[in-house]
Short mmCIF file of C-alpha atoms and ligand atoms in Angstrom, two decimals:
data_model
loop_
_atom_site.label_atom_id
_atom_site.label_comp_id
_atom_site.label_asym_id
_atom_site.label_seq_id
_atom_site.Cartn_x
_atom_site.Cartn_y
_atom_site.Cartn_z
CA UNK A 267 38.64 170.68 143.88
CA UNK A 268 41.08 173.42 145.16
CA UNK A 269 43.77 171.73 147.32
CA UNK A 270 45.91 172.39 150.32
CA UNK A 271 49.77 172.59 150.42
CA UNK A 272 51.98 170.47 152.30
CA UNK A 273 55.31 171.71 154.17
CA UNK A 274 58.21 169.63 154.63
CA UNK A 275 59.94 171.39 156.79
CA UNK A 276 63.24 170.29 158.98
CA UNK A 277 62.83 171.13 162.80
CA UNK A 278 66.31 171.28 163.38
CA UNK A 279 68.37 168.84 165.36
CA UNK A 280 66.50 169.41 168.99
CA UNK A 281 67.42 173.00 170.22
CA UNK A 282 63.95 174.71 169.12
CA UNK A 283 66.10 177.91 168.33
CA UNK A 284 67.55 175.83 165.13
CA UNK A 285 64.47 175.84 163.27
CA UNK A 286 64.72 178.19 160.35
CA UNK A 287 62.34 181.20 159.77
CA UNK A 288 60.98 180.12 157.17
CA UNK A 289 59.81 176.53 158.72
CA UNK A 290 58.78 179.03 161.74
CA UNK A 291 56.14 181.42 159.08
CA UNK A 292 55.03 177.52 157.86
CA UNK A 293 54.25 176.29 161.22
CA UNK A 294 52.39 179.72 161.77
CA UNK A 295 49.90 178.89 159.34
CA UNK A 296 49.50 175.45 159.79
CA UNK A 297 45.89 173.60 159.80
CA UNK A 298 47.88 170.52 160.84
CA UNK A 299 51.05 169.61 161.42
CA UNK A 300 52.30 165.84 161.13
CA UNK A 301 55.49 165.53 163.18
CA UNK A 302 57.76 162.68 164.58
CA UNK A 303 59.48 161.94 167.73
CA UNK A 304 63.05 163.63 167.53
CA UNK A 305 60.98 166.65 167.03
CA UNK A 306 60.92 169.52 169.77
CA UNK A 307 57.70 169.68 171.58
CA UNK A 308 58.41 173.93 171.93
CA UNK A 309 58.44 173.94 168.41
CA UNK A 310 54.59 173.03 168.22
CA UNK A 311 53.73 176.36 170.37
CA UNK A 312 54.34 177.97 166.64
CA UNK A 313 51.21 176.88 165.40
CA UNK A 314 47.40 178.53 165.97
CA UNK A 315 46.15 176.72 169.10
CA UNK A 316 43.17 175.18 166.90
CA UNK A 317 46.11 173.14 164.32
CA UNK A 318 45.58 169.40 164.45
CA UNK A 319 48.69 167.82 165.58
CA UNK A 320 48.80 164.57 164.99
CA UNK A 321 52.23 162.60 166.29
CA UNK A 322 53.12 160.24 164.12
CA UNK A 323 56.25 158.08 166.17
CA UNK A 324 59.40 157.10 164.32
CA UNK A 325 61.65 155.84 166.62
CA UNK A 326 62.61 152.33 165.62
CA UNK A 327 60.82 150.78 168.01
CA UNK A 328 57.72 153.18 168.37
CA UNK A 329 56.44 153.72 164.69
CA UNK A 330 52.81 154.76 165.12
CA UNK A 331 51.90 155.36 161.90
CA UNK A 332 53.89 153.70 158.99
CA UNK A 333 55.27 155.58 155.98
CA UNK A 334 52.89 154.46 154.26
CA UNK A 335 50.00 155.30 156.65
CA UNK A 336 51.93 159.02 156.93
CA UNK A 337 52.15 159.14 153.25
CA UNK A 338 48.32 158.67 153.11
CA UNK A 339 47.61 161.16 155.99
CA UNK A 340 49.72 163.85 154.19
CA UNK A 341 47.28 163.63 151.02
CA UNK A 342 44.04 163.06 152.94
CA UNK A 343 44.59 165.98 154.77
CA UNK A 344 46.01 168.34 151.78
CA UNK A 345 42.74 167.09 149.95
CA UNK A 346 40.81 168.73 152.41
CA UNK A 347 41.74 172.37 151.34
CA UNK A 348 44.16 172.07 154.25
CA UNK A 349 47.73 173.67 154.84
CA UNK A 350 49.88 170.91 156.22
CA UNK A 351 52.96 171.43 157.66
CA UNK A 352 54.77 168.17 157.90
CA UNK A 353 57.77 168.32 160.82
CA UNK A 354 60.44 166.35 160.57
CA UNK A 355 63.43 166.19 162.74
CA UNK A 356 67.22 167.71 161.67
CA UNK A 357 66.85 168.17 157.79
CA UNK A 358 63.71 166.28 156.16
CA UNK A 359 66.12 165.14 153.08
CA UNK A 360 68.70 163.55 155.08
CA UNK A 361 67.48 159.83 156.53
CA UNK A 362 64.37 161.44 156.80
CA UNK A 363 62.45 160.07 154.32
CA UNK A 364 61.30 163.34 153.54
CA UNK A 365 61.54 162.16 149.64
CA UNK A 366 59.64 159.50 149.99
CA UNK A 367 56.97 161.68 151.20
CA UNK A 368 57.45 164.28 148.46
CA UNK A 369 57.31 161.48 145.88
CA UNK A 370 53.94 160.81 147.39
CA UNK A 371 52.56 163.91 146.92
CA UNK A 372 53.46 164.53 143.40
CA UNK A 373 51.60 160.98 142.65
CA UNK A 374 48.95 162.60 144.24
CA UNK A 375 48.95 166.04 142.55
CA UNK A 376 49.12 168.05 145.71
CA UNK A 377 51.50 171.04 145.94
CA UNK A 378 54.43 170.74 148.17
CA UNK A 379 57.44 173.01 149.31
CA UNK A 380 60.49 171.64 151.40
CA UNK A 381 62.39 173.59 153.81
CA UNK A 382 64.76 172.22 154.62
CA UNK A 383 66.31 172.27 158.36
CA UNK A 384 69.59 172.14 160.10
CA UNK A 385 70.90 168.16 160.43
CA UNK A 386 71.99 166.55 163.68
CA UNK A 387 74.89 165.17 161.31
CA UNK A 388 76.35 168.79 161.46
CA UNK A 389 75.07 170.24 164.57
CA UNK A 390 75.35 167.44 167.05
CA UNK A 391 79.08 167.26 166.59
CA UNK A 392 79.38 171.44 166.52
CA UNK A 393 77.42 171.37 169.52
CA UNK A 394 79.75 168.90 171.42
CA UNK A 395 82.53 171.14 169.87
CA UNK A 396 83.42 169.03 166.99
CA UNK A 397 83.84 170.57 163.48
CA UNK A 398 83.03 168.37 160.70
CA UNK A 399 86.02 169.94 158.47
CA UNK A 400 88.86 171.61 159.63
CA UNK A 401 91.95 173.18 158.02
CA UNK A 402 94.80 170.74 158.16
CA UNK A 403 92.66 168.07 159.68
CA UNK A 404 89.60 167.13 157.55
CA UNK A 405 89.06 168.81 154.21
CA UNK A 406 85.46 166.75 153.92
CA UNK A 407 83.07 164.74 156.09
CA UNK A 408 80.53 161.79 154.98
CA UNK A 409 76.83 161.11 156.51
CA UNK A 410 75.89 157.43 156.34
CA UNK A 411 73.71 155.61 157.68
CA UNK A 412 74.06 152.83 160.15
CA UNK A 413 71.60 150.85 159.40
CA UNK A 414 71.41 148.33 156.13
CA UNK A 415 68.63 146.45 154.98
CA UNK A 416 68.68 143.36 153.75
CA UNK A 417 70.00 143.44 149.95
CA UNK A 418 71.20 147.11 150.22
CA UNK A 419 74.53 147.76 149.27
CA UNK A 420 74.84 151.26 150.46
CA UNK A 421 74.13 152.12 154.07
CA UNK A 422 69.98 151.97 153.72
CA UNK A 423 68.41 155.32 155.70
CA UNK A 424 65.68 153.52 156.92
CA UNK A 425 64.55 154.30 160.48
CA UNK A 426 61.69 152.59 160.46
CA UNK A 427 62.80 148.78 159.18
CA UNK A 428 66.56 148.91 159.89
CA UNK A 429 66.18 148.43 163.42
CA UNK A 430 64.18 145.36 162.70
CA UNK A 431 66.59 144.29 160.48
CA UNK A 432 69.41 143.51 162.52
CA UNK A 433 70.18 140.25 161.26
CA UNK A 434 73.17 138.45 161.44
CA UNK A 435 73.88 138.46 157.60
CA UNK A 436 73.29 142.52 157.92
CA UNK A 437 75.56 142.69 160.64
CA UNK A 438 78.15 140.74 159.48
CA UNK A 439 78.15 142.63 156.21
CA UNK A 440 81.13 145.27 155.55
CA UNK A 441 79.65 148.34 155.11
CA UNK A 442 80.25 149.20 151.45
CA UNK A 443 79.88 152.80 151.68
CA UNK A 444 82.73 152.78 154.07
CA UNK A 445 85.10 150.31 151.61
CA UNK A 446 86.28 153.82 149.46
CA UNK A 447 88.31 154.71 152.70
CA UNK A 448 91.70 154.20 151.17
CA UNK A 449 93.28 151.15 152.11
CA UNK A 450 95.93 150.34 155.19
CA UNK A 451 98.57 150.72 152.90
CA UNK A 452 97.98 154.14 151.47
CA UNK A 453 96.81 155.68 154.87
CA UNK A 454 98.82 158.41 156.09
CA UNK A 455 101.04 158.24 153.33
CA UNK A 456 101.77 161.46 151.01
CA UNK A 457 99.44 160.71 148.14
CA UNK A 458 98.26 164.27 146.80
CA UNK A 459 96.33 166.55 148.92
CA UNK A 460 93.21 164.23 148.56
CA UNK A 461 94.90 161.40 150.78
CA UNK A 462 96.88 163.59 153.51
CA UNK A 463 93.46 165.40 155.31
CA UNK A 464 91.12 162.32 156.08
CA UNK A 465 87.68 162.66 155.48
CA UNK A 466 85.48 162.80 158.78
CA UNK A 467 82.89 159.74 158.95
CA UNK A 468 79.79 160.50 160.39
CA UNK A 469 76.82 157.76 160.99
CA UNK A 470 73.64 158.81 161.75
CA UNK A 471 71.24 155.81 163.67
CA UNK A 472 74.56 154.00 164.28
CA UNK A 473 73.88 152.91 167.71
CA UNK A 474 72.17 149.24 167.08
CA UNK A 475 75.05 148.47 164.54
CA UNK A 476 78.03 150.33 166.33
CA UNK A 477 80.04 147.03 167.02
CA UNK A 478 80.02 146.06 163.25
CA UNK A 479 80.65 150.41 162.12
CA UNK A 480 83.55 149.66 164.21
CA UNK A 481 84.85 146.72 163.08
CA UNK A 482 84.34 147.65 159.29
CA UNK A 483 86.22 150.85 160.18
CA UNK A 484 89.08 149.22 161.58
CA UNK A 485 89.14 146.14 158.49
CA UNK A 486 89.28 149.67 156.59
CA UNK A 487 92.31 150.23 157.58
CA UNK A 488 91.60 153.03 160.05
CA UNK A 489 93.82 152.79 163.04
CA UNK A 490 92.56 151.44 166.68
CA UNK A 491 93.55 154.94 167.89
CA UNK A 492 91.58 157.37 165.68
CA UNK A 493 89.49 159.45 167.78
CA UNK A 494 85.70 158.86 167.83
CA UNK A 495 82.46 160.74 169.59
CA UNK A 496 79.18 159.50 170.33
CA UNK A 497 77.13 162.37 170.62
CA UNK A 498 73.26 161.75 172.54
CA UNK A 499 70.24 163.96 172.27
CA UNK A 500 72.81 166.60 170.25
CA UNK A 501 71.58 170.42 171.01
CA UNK A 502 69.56 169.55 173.89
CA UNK A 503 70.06 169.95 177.08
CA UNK A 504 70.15 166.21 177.87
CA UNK A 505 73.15 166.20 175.60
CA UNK A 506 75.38 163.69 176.19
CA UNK A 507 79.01 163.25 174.71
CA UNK A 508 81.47 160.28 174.96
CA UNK A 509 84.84 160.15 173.62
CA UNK A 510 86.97 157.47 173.04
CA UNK A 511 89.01 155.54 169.71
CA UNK A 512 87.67 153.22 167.32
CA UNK A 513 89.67 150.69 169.54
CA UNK A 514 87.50 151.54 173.12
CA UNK A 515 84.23 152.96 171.62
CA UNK A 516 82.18 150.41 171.81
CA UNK A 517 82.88 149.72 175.40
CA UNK A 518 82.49 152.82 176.51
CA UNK A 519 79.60 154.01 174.33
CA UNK A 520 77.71 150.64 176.25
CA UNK A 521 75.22 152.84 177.86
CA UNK A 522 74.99 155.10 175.22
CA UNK A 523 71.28 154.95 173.71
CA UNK A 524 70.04 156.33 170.74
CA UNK A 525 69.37 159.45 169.38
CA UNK A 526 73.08 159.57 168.81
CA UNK A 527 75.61 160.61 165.78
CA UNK A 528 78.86 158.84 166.40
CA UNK A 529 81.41 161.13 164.56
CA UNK A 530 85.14 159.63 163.45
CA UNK A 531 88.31 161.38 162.79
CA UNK A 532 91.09 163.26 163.49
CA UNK A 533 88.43 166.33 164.35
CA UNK A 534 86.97 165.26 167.73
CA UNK A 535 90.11 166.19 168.83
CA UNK A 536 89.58 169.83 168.81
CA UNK A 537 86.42 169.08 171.15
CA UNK A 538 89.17 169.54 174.39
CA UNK A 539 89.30 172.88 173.15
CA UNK A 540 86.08 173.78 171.82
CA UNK A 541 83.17 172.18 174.00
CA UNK A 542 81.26 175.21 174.44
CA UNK A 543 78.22 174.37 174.74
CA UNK A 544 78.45 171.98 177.71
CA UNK A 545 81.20 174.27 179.34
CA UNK A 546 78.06 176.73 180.17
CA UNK A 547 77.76 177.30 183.93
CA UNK A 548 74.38 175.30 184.45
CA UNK A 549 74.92 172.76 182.05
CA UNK A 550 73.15 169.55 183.03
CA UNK A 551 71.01 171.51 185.59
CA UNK A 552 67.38 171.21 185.55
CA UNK A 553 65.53 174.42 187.01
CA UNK A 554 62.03 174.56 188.25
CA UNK A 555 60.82 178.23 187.68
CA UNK A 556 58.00 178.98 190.06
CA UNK A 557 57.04 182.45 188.92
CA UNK A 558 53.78 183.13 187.36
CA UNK A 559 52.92 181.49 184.33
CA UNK A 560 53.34 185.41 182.52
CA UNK A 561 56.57 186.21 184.28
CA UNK A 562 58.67 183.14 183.92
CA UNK A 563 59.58 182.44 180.58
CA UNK A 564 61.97 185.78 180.55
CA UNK A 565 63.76 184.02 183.64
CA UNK A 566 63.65 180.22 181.79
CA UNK A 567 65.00 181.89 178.75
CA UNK A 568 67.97 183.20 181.09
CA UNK A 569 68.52 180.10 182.53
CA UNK A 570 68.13 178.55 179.40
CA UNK A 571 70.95 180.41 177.91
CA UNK A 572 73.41 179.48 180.52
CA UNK A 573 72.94 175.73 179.77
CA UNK A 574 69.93 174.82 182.24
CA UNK A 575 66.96 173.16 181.17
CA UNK A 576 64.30 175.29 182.88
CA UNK A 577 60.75 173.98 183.86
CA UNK A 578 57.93 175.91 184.21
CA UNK A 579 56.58 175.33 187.49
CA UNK A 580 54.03 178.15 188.40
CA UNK A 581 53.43 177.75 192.35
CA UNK A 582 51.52 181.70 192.36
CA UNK A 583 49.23 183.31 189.78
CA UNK A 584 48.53 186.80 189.62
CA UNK A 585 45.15 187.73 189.41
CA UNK A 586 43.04 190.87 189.60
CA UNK A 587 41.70 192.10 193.09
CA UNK A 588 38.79 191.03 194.28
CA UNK A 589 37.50 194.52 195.62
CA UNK A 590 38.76 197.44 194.51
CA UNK A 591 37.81 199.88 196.96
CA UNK A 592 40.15 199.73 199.63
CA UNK A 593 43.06 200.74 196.82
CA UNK A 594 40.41 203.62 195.16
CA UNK A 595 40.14 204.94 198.38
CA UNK A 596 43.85 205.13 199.10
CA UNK A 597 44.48 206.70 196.08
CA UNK A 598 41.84 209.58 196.85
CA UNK A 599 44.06 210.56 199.70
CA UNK A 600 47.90 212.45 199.40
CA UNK A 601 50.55 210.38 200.88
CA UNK A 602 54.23 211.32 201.47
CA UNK A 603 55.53 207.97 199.84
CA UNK A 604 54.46 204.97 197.87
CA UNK A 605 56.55 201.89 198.18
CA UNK A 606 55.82 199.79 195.67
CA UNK A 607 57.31 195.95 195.95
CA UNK A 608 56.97 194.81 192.59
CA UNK A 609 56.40 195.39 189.07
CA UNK A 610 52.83 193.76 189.42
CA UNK A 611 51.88 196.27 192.24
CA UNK A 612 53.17 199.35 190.07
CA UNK A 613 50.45 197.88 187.05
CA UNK A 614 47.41 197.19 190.03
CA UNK A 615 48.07 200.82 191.05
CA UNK A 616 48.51 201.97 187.42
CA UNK A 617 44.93 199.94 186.42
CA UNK A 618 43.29 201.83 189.21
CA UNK A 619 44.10 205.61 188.91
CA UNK A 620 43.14 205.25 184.78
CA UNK A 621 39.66 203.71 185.82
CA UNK A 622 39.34 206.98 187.89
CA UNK A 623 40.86 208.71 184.51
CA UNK A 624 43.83 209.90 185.98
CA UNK A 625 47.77 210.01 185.38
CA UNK A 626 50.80 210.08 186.67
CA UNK A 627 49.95 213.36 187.97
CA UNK A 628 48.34 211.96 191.12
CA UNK A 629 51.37 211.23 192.17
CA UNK A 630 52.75 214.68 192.04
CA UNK A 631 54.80 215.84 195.16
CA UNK A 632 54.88 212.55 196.34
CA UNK A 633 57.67 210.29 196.62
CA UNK A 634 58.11 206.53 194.98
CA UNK A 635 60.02 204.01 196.36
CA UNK A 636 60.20 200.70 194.20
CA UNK A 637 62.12 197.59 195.89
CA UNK A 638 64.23 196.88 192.84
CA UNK A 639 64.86 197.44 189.19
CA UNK A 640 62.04 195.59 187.62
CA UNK A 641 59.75 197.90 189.62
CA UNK A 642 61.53 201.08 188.62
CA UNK A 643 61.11 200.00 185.00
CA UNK A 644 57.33 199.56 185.28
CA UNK A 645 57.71 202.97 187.09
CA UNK A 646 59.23 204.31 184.32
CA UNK A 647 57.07 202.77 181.53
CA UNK A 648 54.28 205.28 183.26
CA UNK A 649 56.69 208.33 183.29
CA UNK A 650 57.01 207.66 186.92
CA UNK A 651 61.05 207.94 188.52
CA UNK A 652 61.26 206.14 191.71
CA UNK A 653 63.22 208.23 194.19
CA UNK A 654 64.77 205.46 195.99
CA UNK A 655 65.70 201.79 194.87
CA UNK A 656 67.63 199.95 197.84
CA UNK A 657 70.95 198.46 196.98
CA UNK A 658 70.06 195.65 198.07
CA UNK A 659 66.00 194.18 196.67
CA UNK A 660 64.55 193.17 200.08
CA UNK A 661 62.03 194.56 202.53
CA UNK A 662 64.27 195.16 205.11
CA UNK A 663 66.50 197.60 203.26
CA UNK A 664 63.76 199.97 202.24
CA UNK A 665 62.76 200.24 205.72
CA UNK A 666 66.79 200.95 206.32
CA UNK A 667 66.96 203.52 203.43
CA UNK A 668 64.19 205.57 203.58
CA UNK A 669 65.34 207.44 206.85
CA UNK A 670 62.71 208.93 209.67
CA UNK A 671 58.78 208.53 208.65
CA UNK A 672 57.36 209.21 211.92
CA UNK A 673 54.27 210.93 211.55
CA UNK A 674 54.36 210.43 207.32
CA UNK A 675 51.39 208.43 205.55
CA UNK A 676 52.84 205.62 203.54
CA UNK A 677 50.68 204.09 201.10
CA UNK A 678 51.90 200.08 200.33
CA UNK A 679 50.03 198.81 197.55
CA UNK A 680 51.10 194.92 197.65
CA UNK A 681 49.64 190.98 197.16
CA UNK A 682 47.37 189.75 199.98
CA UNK A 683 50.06 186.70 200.63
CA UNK A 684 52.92 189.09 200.91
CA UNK A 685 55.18 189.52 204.34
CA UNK A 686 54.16 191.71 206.92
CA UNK A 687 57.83 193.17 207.83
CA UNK A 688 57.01 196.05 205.84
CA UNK A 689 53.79 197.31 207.02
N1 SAH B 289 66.69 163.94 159.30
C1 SAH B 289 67.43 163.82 160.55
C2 SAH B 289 67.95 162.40 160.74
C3 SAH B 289 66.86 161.38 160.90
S1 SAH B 289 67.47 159.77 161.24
C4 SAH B 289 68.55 164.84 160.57
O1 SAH B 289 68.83 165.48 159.56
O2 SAH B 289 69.11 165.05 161.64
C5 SAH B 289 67.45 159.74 163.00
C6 SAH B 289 68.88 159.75 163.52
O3 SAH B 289 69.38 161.07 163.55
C7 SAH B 289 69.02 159.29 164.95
O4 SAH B 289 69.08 157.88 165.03
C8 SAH B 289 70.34 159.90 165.34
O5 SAH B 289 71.43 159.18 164.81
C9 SAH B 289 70.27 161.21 164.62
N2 SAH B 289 69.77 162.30 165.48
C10 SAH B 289 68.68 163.03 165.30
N3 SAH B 289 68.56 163.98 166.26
C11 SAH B 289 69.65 163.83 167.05
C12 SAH B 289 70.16 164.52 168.20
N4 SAH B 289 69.52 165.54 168.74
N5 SAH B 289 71.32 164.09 168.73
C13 SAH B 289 71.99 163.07 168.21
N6 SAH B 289 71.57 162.38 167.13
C14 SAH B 289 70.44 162.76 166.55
#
């Protein structure tokens, strides 16, 4: 029986730009694609419109499918001949349970690859302008995770049962992985070069336990005043950032839900400097874009870029005429100008005079106006040069520029909804 392959590829922490190539090529030749919930929903436009996609949860609370059920569905579908791409959020080996998944499909015989992705553990923080190391400050940085399960020593990475597993016992429970901090005693004292940079702490899942993080932090030895982030929906454009010390944290991080890294050290510090990401002009700002469905994702991926979260919101479509005639007929006559008033005209136009198999030569000895750049472009793209653009890309300033045209025939190819200054 010849079988599929499976994918484990990271999606990257949220910003669909963070994806790597290679989990980009994967999700291009995907049959299906099994994916969770801190995945980004743009991401999925990668894959041939006829991929399955099956969702398959993984929020604490909202686990549709359990491992073990996922684990299952990764075979079942690889058995089928299938190429499976399976989508995990930030980096599929970190938390992820990405090797639990692999395991499963070497018990199973199927071929797997792993790409792995960039974590939230890294990027949240550098996205909120926090740098895991930095000379002088941090020579190293820890992930854990902060959630245990019951009888785990170590931080357990468990998304699915942790939150579940709140108990009082758990919570009340140092966490171990912290207790190799150095003790009170040795903190900030000169003990090599190991001892003098701290090492950055960074939990991933920490928001159920964040009281007890705290409080094991501060039995630690770490002082009430060491600087601490809480960093929401990292690389997003919901991203949210709150700042505080291990002594005020909790308090403030109160409404603070997750997905969240909380990130501890000496490093957040540098974010008053280095915030770039939420310092962009239309941070916070969401944009409804109501051009065509063809023409707005240039604009959303402007907007986008200066820290808006743009929504397509198409309130026109552009479609084909319904009769062609009028505009053949036109263009069987000479005219002294042709204003054209956008780039969509200029192609209508364009369409028209190559049905009748001709060229730019039609428009020889006749002058072009367009109403703005984007027009002169699609001029251009024909070999066309428009001899006037207004300064200024409105109706009323063609009609200023273009001087006397008493007694001139004007042809003004436009949309049947446009204004009727012009004409
Ligand atoms: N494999 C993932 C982590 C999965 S565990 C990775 O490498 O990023 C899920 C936890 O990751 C969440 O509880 C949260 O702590 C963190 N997380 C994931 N995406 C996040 C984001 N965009 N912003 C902040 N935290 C995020």
């Amino acid at each position: 029986m010849i079988s599929g392959i499976v994918y484990i590829v990271g999606a990257g922490p949220g910003d669909p730009g963070l994806i790597t190539v290679k989990g980009v090529e994967c999700l291009r030749r995907a049959d299906v694609i099994i994916y969770d919930r801190l995945v980004s929903p743009h991401l999925l436009d990668y894959a041939p419109f006829q991929a399955e996609r099956i969702y398959v949860g993984k929020a604490s609370s909202d686990h549709i499918l359990s491992q073990k059920e996922t684990n299952r569905l990764l075979v079942e579908r690889a058995r089928q001949g299938k190429t499976v791409v399976r989508l995990k959020g930030g980096d599929p080996f970190v938390f992820g349970r990405g090797g639990e998944e692999a395991l499963a499909l070497v018990e199973a015989c199927i071929p797997f690859e792993v790409v792995p992705g960039v974590t939230s553990a890294i990027a949240a923080p550098a996205y909120a302008g926090i740098p895991v190391t930095h000379r002088g400050v941090a020579r190293s940085f820890a992930v854990f995770s902060g959630h245990r399960t019951e009888g785990e020593t170590r931080g357990g990475g468990d998304a699915e049962t942790a939150a579940v597993s709140s108990q009082p016992s758990a919570v009340s429970r140092p966490l171990s992985a912290i207790s190799r901090q150095p003790s009170a005693d040795t903190l900030g004292s000169e003990r090599g070069p190991w001892t003098v940079e701290r090492e950055t702490q960074i939990f991933l899942m920490g928001m159920e336990n964040l009281g007890s993080i705290v409080a094991s932090l501060l039995e630690e030895g770490y002082s009430s005043e060491t600087p601490v982030a809480l960093v929401r929906w990292g690389t997003t454009p919901q991203q949210e950032t709150v700042v505080g010390t291990l002594g005020d944290i909790v308090e403030r991080g109160r409404g603070v839900h997750p997905p969240a890294v909380l990130v501890v050290g000496q490093v957040v510090s540098l974010r008053e400097r280095l915030k770039w990401f939420e310092d962009r002009p239309l941070f916070g700002k969401r944009i409804l874009v109501t051009r065509s469905r063809e023409q707005a994702s240039k604009l959303s991926c402007l907007l986008a870029e200066q820290g808006a979260e743009p929504i397509d919101f198409p309130v026109i479509q552009i479609l084909p005429m319904e009769d062609d005639t009028p505009l053949d007929e036109a263009l069987a006559h000479p005219h002294d100008w042709v204003i054209f008033t956008s780039a969509n005209g200029v192609k209508a136009v364009w369409d028209r005079l190559q049905a009748a198999g001709r060229d730019a030569r039609a428009f020889a000895g006749v002058r072009l106006c367009a109403i703005g750049p984007a027009t002169a472009a699609e001029l251009a793209s024909h070999g066309l040069h428009a001899d006037f653009v207004p300064a200024e890309y409105v109706a009323e300033a063609i009609v200023a520029g273009i001087g006397d045209v008493a007694g001139q025939r004007i042809m003004l190819p436009r949309a049947d909804i446009a204004q009727e200054f012009l004409a």
